[in-house]
Amino acid sequence: MKNVEAVPMPEVSSLVARLDGGRLVLEGTMATQNPAADLGPFFKAFHQAIVQDRLKEIVVDVTKLTFVNSSAIRLFVDWTTWIRKEEASPYRLAFVTDPALTWQKTTFPVLKNLAPSVVFLKPS
Amino acid sequence: MIWDRNAARSQAPGAALRATGPAKSLVRVACDAGGTPTELLLEFLSKYTSQRYPGQLGQRLPVAAYELIENGIQYGSVAKEVIFEMLERDGWVELRVTNHAVPARVSRLREQIGKIAADPSKAYAEAMQRSMSGGKPMLGLARVSHECRMELYLEEGSVGEVLVVARCRR
Amino acid sequence: MSAPNEQMIYMRFRPAWTYIDAIREFGRAFCATAFGQTEMGDRVQVVIQEALENVVKYSLDGTNSELTISIGPEPTQIEIAVTSRPDPAHADYLRREIESIRGADPEEAYLAAFQRAAENPEAASRLGLARMRLEGRVELSVADASDGRISVIARGSA
């Protein structure tokens, strides 16, 4: 976890991102005008750190991520693509979701369909 | 919407000066009386007006809107809808609240708006005094005129429809 | 729509990013209250967000946009319309994309949009319309409006 713990968390006012016991917790909203620029570098760096640490799974807790726009959903799509292309050290992406949040109920099953060997869902 | 503009008549001093040019509606919200919490609309308007009218006006308008809607709900029939509208016309910003009320309530409203329009400061001071003495303060509309510096007038349509308008220069 | 006791919101605004959060939040809260369902507010907010983002990103300079949310004529029916003047290329894209996903299974259309995004990492995400249909549970259409503008209309039921 050495490299993962060293990744600087993003500074977006509507979002709190933190590591908690090895899991990435995202709270708030991700609906900025350009999430690829605001958050893309963080997700990319986080992915690379997971690969360097040779982790088999990373848990992402989104239960308090109340709203995202589709440009931010794109970041999750990109993340699964990076993992699928990672031959040396692929890992599982396990999302802890809140089924009471409409956007999570609809979006994460589709993400799971897109990359069934990469994405795993853990309803809270 | 059953408002008959031709049937409307002015009730307050200064209403003859009212702008009559084409109106550009900016926000219009219609809901059953009591259906939409005023706080929701106020929160939205605070953000909207602070963007559209940077400075004092952007801060005064949500306060005026809040008081007008509260007044509309207080006077209105719970069976009818309350309509809030913000528009621009001939360099003025207008806030308009339409609802339905029984004649006795309309009379009291007309009397109150007449007093406020005649002397906003005096009406505000009297409302404050009533508030301190535990009476019904009727502070809201006085606040629109005195604190928010908006002209206030009342129009009546058919079948008990009442329109309270507050306006100021942009 | 002009049913009695119709509940509605009309807003005219400059297509600027700064308005989106406030408009989305108000629309969500208004509809959750009007329908007495938190889920209805959630559905409406995603339609508003995605539709307004399109407007902000692709409207021609100096043109106003309008949002109308109408409930009725049945109390379970909702219509959300966003009117703007997008650049012609985007207007063409909207018409084509909405036509291509109309009637398709919403989840399959959303998955297809995900696949397209995954295959084209450098391209724009283009997930919004399919997301509106699935998450908002609405059907989409495009109509010509006045002054050369177009309206994207989302209709659904509670």
Short mmCIF file of C-alpha atoms in Angstrom, two decimals:
data_model
loop_
_atom_site.label_atom_id
_atom_site.label_comp_id
_atom_site.label_asym_id
_atom_site.label_seq_id
_atom_site.Cartn_x
_atom_site.Cartn_y
_atom_site.Cartn_z
CA MET A 1 0.00 0.00 0.00
CA LYS A 2 3.06 2.25 0.12
CA ASN A 3 2.49 3.80 -3.30
CA VAL A 4 -1.29 4.00 -2.91
CA GLU A 5 -0.93 5.84 0.38
CA ALA A 6 1.42 8.34 -1.25
CA VAL A 7 -1.04 9.45 -3.96
CA PRO A 8 -2.20 13.01 -3.25
CA MET A 9 -5.96 13.25 -2.91
CA PRO A 10 -7.75 15.51 -5.41
CA GLU A 11 -8.74 19.03 -4.44
CA VAL A 12 -12.27 19.54 -5.73
CA SER A 13 -14.53 21.53 -3.43
CA SER A 14 -17.62 19.35 -3.86
CA LEU A 15 -15.73 16.10 -3.23
CA VAL A 16 -13.95 14.54 -0.26
CA ALA A 17 -11.62 11.69 -1.22
CA ARG A 18 -9.74 9.80 1.47
CA LEU A 19 -8.12 6.46 2.25
CA ASP A 20 -9.73 4.61 5.12
CA GLY A 21 -8.26 1.26 6.09
CA GLY A 22 -7.02 0.63 2.58
CA ARG A 23 -10.28 1.55 0.87
CA LEU A 24 -10.83 4.66 -1.19
CA VAL A 25 -13.81 6.63 0.12
CA LEU A 26 -15.48 9.20 -2.14
CA GLU A 27 -18.03 11.54 -0.58
CA GLY A 28 -20.01 14.46 -1.98
CA THR A 29 -20.58 15.07 -5.68
CA MET A 30 -18.54 14.79 -8.86
CA ALA A 31 -20.27 17.14 -11.29
CA THR A 32 -17.68 19.68 -12.33
CA GLN A 33 -17.50 21.02 -15.86
CA ASN A 34 -14.42 19.00 -16.73
CA PRO A 35 -13.97 15.97 -14.46
CA ALA A 36 -11.33 14.57 -16.82
CA ALA A 37 -9.10 17.53 -16.01
CA ASP A 38 -10.12 17.94 -12.35
CA LEU A 39 -10.07 14.28 -11.31
CA GLY A 40 -8.63 12.27 -14.20
CA PRO A 41 -4.99 12.70 -13.12
CA PHE A 42 -5.84 11.49 -9.61
CA PHE A 43 -7.57 8.33 -10.83
CA LYS A 44 -4.72 7.61 -13.22
CA ALA A 45 -2.10 8.06 -10.50
CA PHE A 46 -4.16 5.96 -8.10
CA HIS A 47 -4.41 3.16 -10.68
CA GLN A 48 -0.66 3.23 -11.32
CA ALA A 49 0.04 3.10 -7.57
CA ILE A 50 -2.24 0.05 -7.17
CA VAL A 51 -0.32 -1.70 -9.96
CA GLN A 52 3.04 -0.81 -8.40
CA ASP A 53 1.85 -2.12 -5.03
CA ARG A 54 0.69 -5.33 -6.75
CA LEU A 55 -2.69 -5.21 -5.00
CA LYS A 56 -5.25 -7.82 -6.03
CA GLU A 57 -8.24 -5.69 -5.14
CA ILE A 58 -9.08 -2.10 -4.29
CA VAL A 59 -12.34 -1.24 -2.53
CA VAL A 60 -13.99 2.05 -3.49
CA ASP A 61 -16.72 3.18 -1.11
CA VAL A 62 -19.16 5.44 -2.97
CA THR A 63 -22.07 5.16 -0.54
CA LYS A 64 -21.84 8.88 0.23
CA LEU A 65 -21.15 9.97 -3.33
CA THR A 66 -24.61 11.42 -3.85
CA PHE A 67 -24.42 12.66 -7.42
CA VAL A 68 -22.12 12.51 -10.44
CA ASN A 69 -22.47 13.78 -13.98
CA SER A 70 -21.88 11.53 -16.98
CA SER A 71 -18.46 13.03 -17.61
CA ALA A 72 -17.48 11.80 -14.15
CA ILE A 73 -19.01 8.38 -14.84
CA ARG A 74 -16.64 8.32 -17.78
CA LEU A 75 -13.75 8.28 -15.29
CA PHE A 76 -15.00 4.97 -13.88
CA VAL A 77 -15.30 3.61 -17.44
CA ASP A 78 -11.73 4.69 -18.15
CA TRP A 79 -10.55 3.10 -14.90
CA THR A 80 -11.96 -0.29 -15.92
CA THR A 81 -10.26 0.09 -19.33
CA TRP A 82 -6.87 0.73 -17.73
CA ILE A 83 -7.26 -2.39 -15.58
CA ARG A 84 -8.32 -4.55 -18.53
CA LYS A 85 -5.20 -3.45 -20.38
CA GLU A 86 -2.99 -4.16 -17.37
CA GLU A 87 -1.42 -7.54 -18.09
CA ALA A 88 1.33 -7.57 -15.50
CA SER A 89 -0.76 -6.89 -12.43
CA PRO A 90 -4.50 -6.79 -13.01
CA TYR A 91 -6.69 -6.18 -9.98
CA ARG A 92 -10.35 -6.17 -8.99
CA LEU A 93 -12.31 -2.96 -8.54
CA ALA A 94 -14.86 -3.49 -5.78
CA PHE A 95 -17.45 -0.73 -5.36
CA VAL A 96 -19.39 -0.45 -2.12
CA THR A 97 -22.63 1.14 -3.29
CA ASP A 98 -25.84 2.47 -1.78
CA PRO A 99 -28.79 0.97 -3.72
CA ALA A 100 -31.01 3.75 -2.37
CA LEU A 101 -29.18 6.25 -4.58
CA THR A 102 -30.79 6.14 -8.02
CA TRP A 103 -27.64 6.95 -9.98
CA GLN A 104 -25.72 4.12 -8.29
CA LYS A 105 -28.56 1.64 -8.74
CA THR A 106 -28.57 2.23 -12.50
CA THR A 107 -24.94 2.96 -13.32
CA PHE A 108 -22.88 0.38 -11.43
CA PRO A 109 -24.67 -2.72 -12.79
CA VAL A 110 -23.99 -1.41 -16.31
CA LEU A 111 -20.34 -0.83 -15.40
CA LYS A 112 -20.25 -4.40 -14.09
CA ASN A 113 -21.68 -5.61 -17.43
CA LEU A 114 -19.01 -3.67 -19.28
CA ALA A 115 -16.15 -5.29 -17.36
CA PRO A 116 -17.46 -8.35 -15.47
CA SER A 117 -14.03 -9.70 -14.59
CA VAL A 118 -12.86 -6.37 -13.20
CA VAL A 119 -15.83 -4.72 -11.46
CA PHE A 120 -17.44 -6.19 -8.34
CA LEU A 121 -20.33 -4.65 -6.47
CA LYS A 122 -20.85 -4.78 -2.73
CA PRO A 123 -24.17 -3.17 -1.80
CA SER A 124 -23.87 -1.63 1.66
CA MET B 1 -53.53 30.31 -15.57
CA ILE B 2 -56.75 32.33 -15.59
CA TRP B 3 -55.38 35.79 -14.98
CA ASP B 4 -57.25 38.30 -17.08
CA ARG B 5 -54.94 41.22 -17.62
CA ASN B 6 -57.69 43.33 -19.15
CA ALA B 7 -59.84 42.90 -16.08
CA ALA B 8 -57.03 43.85 -13.76
CA ARG B 9 -57.19 47.21 -12.03
CA SER B 10 -54.64 49.13 -10.09
CA GLN B 11 -55.11 49.52 -6.35
CA ALA B 12 -52.08 51.35 -5.13
CA PRO B 13 -50.60 54.84 -5.51
CA GLY B 14 -47.97 54.94 -8.19
CA ALA B 15 -49.45 52.05 -10.10
CA ALA B 16 -50.26 54.34 -13.02
CA LEU B 17 -46.53 54.59 -13.63
CA ARG B 18 -46.35 50.86 -14.13
CA ALA B 19 -44.27 49.68 -17.07
CA THR B 20 -46.29 48.08 -19.82
CA GLY B 21 -43.67 47.04 -22.34
CA PRO B 22 -42.99 43.46 -23.37
CA ALA B 23 -42.04 41.27 -20.46
CA LYS B 24 -39.21 38.76 -20.44
CA SER B 25 -40.11 36.01 -18.04
CA LEU B 26 -37.07 34.64 -16.19
CA VAL B 27 -38.49 32.27 -13.61
CA ARG B 28 -42.01 31.00 -13.17
CA VAL B 29 -43.00 28.41 -10.61
CA ALA B 30 -46.54 27.22 -10.11
CA CYS B 31 -47.54 24.81 -7.41
CA ASP B 32 -50.43 23.87 -5.19
CA ALA B 33 -50.55 26.23 -2.23
CA GLY B 34 -48.24 24.84 0.40
CA GLY B 35 -46.90 22.24 -2.01
CA THR B 36 -43.42 23.58 -2.55
CA PRO B 37 -41.57 24.70 0.55
CA THR B 38 -40.67 28.35 0.19
CA GLU B 39 -37.15 27.58 1.37
CA LEU B 40 -36.48 25.54 -1.76
CA LEU B 41 -37.40 28.38 -4.04
CA LEU B 42 -35.52 30.89 -1.93
CA GLU B 43 -32.37 28.80 -2.04
CA PHE B 44 -32.58 28.57 -5.80
CA LEU B 45 -33.36 32.27 -6.23
CA SER B 46 -30.43 33.27 -4.03
CA LYS B 47 -28.07 31.50 -6.39
CA TYR B 48 -29.88 32.62 -9.53
CA THR B 49 -30.16 36.33 -8.67
CA SER B 50 -26.62 36.56 -7.31
CA GLN B 51 -25.41 35.46 -10.76
CA ARG B 52 -27.80 37.56 -12.78
CA TYR B 53 -27.68 40.73 -10.66
CA PRO B 54 -24.29 40.96 -8.95
CA GLY B 55 -24.36 43.35 -5.98
CA GLN B 56 -27.13 44.58 -3.72
CA LEU B 57 -30.03 43.83 -6.06
CA GLY B 58 -29.11 40.17 -6.27
CA GLN B 59 -29.33 39.98 -2.47
CA ARG B 60 -32.54 41.98 -2.10
CA LEU B 61 -34.61 40.06 -4.62
CA PRO B 62 -34.65 36.67 -2.82
CA VAL B 63 -35.70 38.38 0.42
CA ALA B 64 -38.55 40.13 -1.37
CA ALA B 65 -39.52 36.92 -3.15
CA TYR B 66 -39.61 35.04 0.14
CA GLU B 67 -41.87 37.62 1.78
CA LEU B 68 -44.20 37.82 -1.22
CA ILE B 69 -44.61 34.05 -1.41
CA GLU B 70 -45.13 33.73 2.34
CA ASN B 71 -47.75 36.45 2.05
CA GLY B 72 -49.36 34.65 -0.88
CA ILE B 73 -49.55 31.39 1.02
CA GLN B 74 -50.91 33.17 4.09
CA TYR B 75 -53.66 34.92 2.15
CA GLY B 76 -54.28 32.28 -0.47
CA SER B 77 -56.79 29.49 -0.71
CA VAL B 78 -55.16 26.14 -0.04
CA ALA B 79 -57.23 24.61 -2.83
CA LYS B 80 -55.65 26.79 -5.53
CA GLU B 81 -52.19 27.15 -6.91
CA VAL B 82 -49.73 29.87 -6.04
CA ILE B 83 -47.72 31.19 -8.95
CA PHE B 84 -44.40 32.97 -8.51
CA GLU B 85 -42.86 34.78 -11.44
CA MET B 86 -39.79 36.94 -11.90
CA LEU B 87 -39.55 38.97 -15.08
CA GLU B 88 -37.78 41.91 -16.64
CA ARG B 89 -39.64 44.69 -18.41
CA ASP B 90 -38.53 48.15 -19.59
CA GLY B 91 -35.47 48.15 -17.32
CA TRP B 92 -37.42 46.97 -14.26
CA VAL B 93 -37.30 43.68 -12.44
CA GLU B 94 -40.72 42.51 -11.30
CA LEU B 95 -41.61 39.83 -8.77
CA ARG B 96 -45.20 38.65 -9.11
CA VAL B 97 -47.16 36.30 -6.89
CA THR B 98 -50.63 35.22 -7.98
CA ASN B 99 -53.08 33.31 -5.83
CA HIS B 100 -56.74 33.18 -4.88
CA ALA B 101 -58.30 34.69 -1.77
CA VAL B 102 -61.70 35.41 -0.27
CA PRO B 103 -62.94 39.06 -0.56
CA ALA B 104 -62.38 39.93 3.10
CA ARG B 105 -58.74 38.93 2.88
CA VAL B 106 -58.31 40.83 -0.36
CA SER B 107 -59.68 43.96 1.33
CA ARG B 108 -57.20 43.69 4.17
CA LEU B 109 -54.38 43.12 1.70
CA ARG B 110 -55.43 46.12 -0.38
CA GLU B 111 -55.55 48.32 2.69
CA GLN B 112 -52.16 47.14 3.86
CA ILE B 113 -50.48 47.66 0.50
CA GLY B 114 -52.05 51.11 0.24
CA LYS B 115 -50.48 52.11 3.57
CA ILE B 116 -47.10 50.70 2.63
CA ALA B 117 -47.07 52.39 -0.77
CA ALA B 118 -47.99 55.74 0.82
CA ASP B 119 -45.10 55.68 3.31
CA PRO B 120 -42.86 52.58 3.35
CA SER B 121 -40.72 53.71 6.33
CA LYS B 122 -43.70 54.50 8.49
CA ALA B 123 -45.43 51.25 7.58
CA TYR B 124 -42.27 49.31 8.41
CA ALA B 125 -41.86 51.06 11.77
CA GLU B 126 -45.49 50.38 12.66
CA ALA B 127 -45.13 46.74 11.68
CA MET B 128 -42.05 46.45 13.89
CA GLN B 129 -43.95 47.95 16.79
CA ARG B 130 -46.82 45.52 16.30
CA SER B 131 -44.29 42.74 16.25
CA MET B 132 -42.75 43.85 19.57
CA SER B 133 -46.13 44.19 21.24
CA GLY B 134 -47.08 40.64 20.28
CA GLY B 135 -49.69 41.61 17.69
CA LYS B 136 -49.90 40.37 14.10
CA PRO B 137 -46.90 42.19 12.67
CA MET B 138 -47.73 42.06 8.93
CA LEU B 139 -44.05 42.76 8.54
CA GLY B 140 -43.40 40.90 5.31
CA LEU B 141 -44.78 43.26 2.70
CA ALA B 142 -43.51 46.30 4.59
CA ARG B 143 -40.09 44.70 4.43
CA VAL B 144 -40.37 44.26 0.66
CA SER B 145 -40.98 47.96 0.25
CA HIS B 146 -38.71 49.41 2.94
CA GLU B 147 -35.79 46.98 3.19
CA CYS B 148 -35.77 45.68 -0.37
CA ARG B 149 -36.64 49.11 -1.80
CA MET B 150 -39.30 47.80 -4.19
CA GLU B 151 -42.53 49.41 -5.31
CA LEU B 152 -45.53 47.36 -4.36
CA TYR B 153 -48.95 47.13 -5.90
CA LEU B 154 -51.95 44.86 -6.04
CA GLU B 155 -54.10 43.76 -8.95
CA GLU B 156 -57.30 41.78 -8.82
CA GLY B 157 -58.54 39.45 -11.53
CA SER B 158 -61.77 37.58 -11.84
CA VAL B 159 -62.99 34.84 -9.51
CA GLY B 160 -60.92 35.90 -6.52
CA GLU B 161 -57.55 35.94 -8.24
CA VAL B 162 -55.05 38.29 -6.63
CA LEU B 163 -51.70 39.43 -7.99
CA VAL B 164 -49.16 41.18 -5.78
CA VAL B 165 -46.33 42.82 -7.71
CA ALA B 166 -43.06 44.22 -6.37
CA ARG B 167 -40.72 45.94 -8.77
CA CYS B 168 -37.51 47.94 -8.85
CA ARG B 169 -35.06 49.28 -11.38
CA ARG B 170 -32.40 46.88 -12.57
CA MET C 1 -49.89 21.45 -21.21
CA SER C 2 -52.59 23.51 -19.59
CA ALA C 3 -54.37 21.31 -17.13
CA PRO C 4 -55.87 22.97 -14.06
CA ASN C 5 -53.65 22.92 -10.99
CA GLU C 6 -50.72 21.98 -13.20
CA GLN C 7 -47.47 22.30 -11.32
CA MET C 8 -44.63 23.69 -13.29
CA ILE C 9 -41.32 25.46 -13.34
CA TYR C 10 -40.10 27.78 -16.07
CA MET C 11 -36.62 29.24 -16.08
CA ARG C 12 -34.74 31.35 -18.57
CA PHE C 13 -31.00 31.62 -18.12
CA ARG C 14 -27.75 32.36 -19.83
CA PRO C 15 -26.12 29.02 -20.65
CA ALA C 16 -23.45 29.21 -17.97
CA TRP C 17 -22.08 26.39 -15.85
CA THR C 18 -22.60 28.39 -12.70
CA TYR C 19 -26.41 27.99 -12.89
CA ILE C 20 -26.49 24.21 -13.23
CA ASP C 21 -26.10 23.16 -9.60
CA ALA C 22 -28.78 25.57 -8.39
CA ILE C 23 -31.27 24.65 -11.11
CA ARG C 24 -30.69 20.91 -10.67
CA GLU C 25 -31.08 21.10 -6.90
CA PHE C 26 -34.28 23.12 -7.12
CA GLY C 27 -35.75 20.83 -9.77
CA ARG C 28 -34.89 17.78 -7.67
CA ALA C 29 -36.40 19.19 -4.51
CA PHE C 30 -39.48 20.56 -6.31
CA CYS C 31 -40.29 17.22 -7.96
CA ALA C 32 -39.55 15.15 -4.85
CA THR C 33 -42.03 17.37 -3.02
CA ALA C 34 -44.61 17.50 -5.81
CA PHE C 35 -44.66 13.71 -6.27
CA GLY C 36 -43.99 12.86 -2.64
CA GLN C 37 -41.13 10.58 -3.78
CA THR C 38 -37.42 11.03 -3.22
CA GLU C 39 -36.79 8.81 -6.24
CA MET C 40 -38.70 11.17 -8.52
CA GLY C 41 -36.40 13.98 -7.47
CA ASP C 42 -33.38 11.78 -8.23
CA ARG C 43 -34.72 10.94 -11.67
CA VAL C 44 -35.45 14.54 -12.52
CA GLN C 45 -32.09 15.83 -11.35
CA VAL C 46 -30.16 13.59 -13.73
CA VAL C 47 -32.28 14.74 -16.68
CA ILE C 48 -31.74 18.37 -15.73
CA GLN C 49 -27.99 17.94 -15.19
CA GLU C 50 -27.32 16.14 -18.46
CA ALA C 51 -29.59 18.36 -20.53
CA LEU C 52 -28.15 21.58 -19.12
CA GLU C 53 -24.58 20.37 -19.53
CA ASN C 54 -25.31 19.85 -23.20
CA VAL C 55 -26.72 23.35 -23.43
CA VAL C 56 -23.76 24.95 -21.67
CA LYS C 57 -21.19 23.08 -23.72
CA TYR C 58 -22.75 23.50 -27.13
CA SER C 59 -24.91 26.66 -27.20
CA LEU C 60 -24.00 29.47 -29.51
CA ASP C 61 -22.72 32.60 -27.75
CA GLY C 62 -25.23 35.22 -26.68
CA THR C 63 -28.30 32.98 -26.77
CA ASN C 64 -30.58 32.37 -23.81
CA SER C 65 -31.77 28.93 -22.83
CA GLU C 66 -35.01 27.86 -21.22
CA LEU C 67 -36.00 24.99 -18.97
CA THR C 68 -39.60 23.97 -18.40
CA ILE C 69 -40.75 21.25 -16.04
CA SER C 70 -44.45 20.45 -16.29
CA ILE C 71 -46.48 17.94 -14.33
CA GLY C 72 -49.72 16.81 -15.93
CA PRO C 73 -52.25 16.49 -17.38
CA GLU C 74 -52.31 13.30 -15.27
CA PRO C 75 -50.69 13.84 -11.88
CA THR C 76 -48.23 11.03 -12.61
CA GLN C 77 -46.91 12.54 -15.85
CA ILE C 78 -43.86 14.74 -16.15
CA GLU C 79 -42.27 16.60 -19.03
CA ILE C 80 -38.91 18.31 -18.91
CA ALA C 81 -38.00 20.47 -21.89
CA VAL C 82 -34.74 22.33 -22.47
CA THR C 83 -34.67 24.82 -25.32
CA SER C 84 -31.47 26.31 -26.71
CA ARG C 85 -29.61 27.17 -29.88
CA PRO C 86 -26.75 24.68 -30.17
CA ASP C 87 -24.12 24.82 -32.87
CA PRO C 88 -25.43 23.04 -35.98
CA ALA C 89 -23.10 20.05 -35.62
CA HIS C 90 -24.33 19.38 -32.11
CA ALA C 91 -27.96 19.82 -33.16
CA ASP C 92 -27.40 17.14 -35.81
CA TYR C 93 -25.77 14.88 -33.26
CA LEU C 94 -28.70 15.30 -30.85
CA ARG C 95 -31.24 14.41 -33.52
CA ARG C 96 -29.28 11.38 -34.70
CA GLU C 97 -28.45 10.07 -31.25
CA ILE C 98 -31.97 10.49 -29.87
CA GLU C 99 -33.42 8.82 -32.94
CA SER C 100 -30.96 5.94 -32.71
CA ILE C 101 -31.73 5.13 -29.06
CA ARG C 102 -35.48 5.75 -29.20
CA GLY C 103 -37.32 2.55 -28.36
CA ALA C 104 -34.11 0.67 -27.54
CA ASP C 105 -33.86 -1.07 -24.20
CA PRO C 106 -32.55 1.73 -21.94
CA GLU C 107 -30.04 -0.47 -20.15
CA GLU C 108 -28.67 -1.89 -23.39
CA ALA C 109 -28.41 1.59 -24.89
CA TYR C 110 -26.53 2.79 -21.79
CA LEU C 111 -24.18 -0.21 -21.97
CA ALA C 112 -23.58 0.50 -25.67
CA ALA C 113 -22.67 4.08 -24.76
CA PHE C 114 -20.24 2.74 -22.12
CA GLN C 115 -18.67 0.44 -24.70
CA ARG C 116 -18.31 3.30 -27.17
CA ALA C 117 -16.66 5.42 -24.48
CA ALA C 118 -14.32 2.58 -23.50
CA GLU C 119 -13.29 2.03 -27.12
CA ASN C 120 -12.63 5.75 -27.70
CA PRO C 121 -10.78 6.97 -24.64
CA GLU C 122 -9.88 10.31 -26.21
CA ALA C 123 -13.40 11.12 -27.44
CA ALA C 124 -16.13 12.95 -25.53
CA SER C 125 -18.04 10.65 -23.18
CA ARG C 126 -21.47 10.92 -24.92
CA LEU C 127 -23.11 9.01 -22.07
CA GLY C 128 -25.64 11.69 -21.14
CA LEU C 129 -28.62 10.92 -23.40
CA ALA C 130 -28.58 7.19 -22.71
CA ARG C 131 -28.20 7.91 -19.01
CA MET C 132 -31.20 10.26 -19.05
CA ARG C 133 -33.35 7.49 -20.52
CA LEU C 134 -32.25 4.79 -18.10
CA GLU C 135 -31.82 6.73 -14.87
CA GLY C 136 -34.53 9.28 -15.53
CA ARG C 137 -36.91 6.66 -16.95
CA VAL C 138 -37.95 9.07 -19.71
CA GLU C 139 -38.29 8.91 -23.46
CA LEU C 140 -36.52 11.64 -25.41
CA SER C 141 -37.50 13.63 -28.47
CA VAL C 142 -36.29 16.73 -30.31
CA ALA C 143 -38.59 19.49 -31.55
CA ASP C 144 -37.99 22.71 -33.46
CA ALA C 145 -38.66 25.79 -31.35
CA SER C 146 -38.92 29.49 -32.25
CA ASP C 147 -35.98 31.53 -33.57
CA GLY C 148 -34.17 28.53 -34.97
CA ARG C 149 -33.78 26.96 -31.55
CA ILE C 150 -34.45 23.34 -30.69
CA SER C 151 -36.03 21.68 -27.65
CA VAL C 152 -34.89 18.40 -26.15
CA ILE C 153 -37.95 16.96 -24.46
CA ALA C 154 -37.97 14.21 -21.84
CA ARG C 155 -41.30 12.62 -20.93
CA GLY C 156 -41.95 10.03 -18.25
CA SER C 157 -44.30 8.79 -15.58
CA ALA C 158 -44.01 8.51 -11.83
#
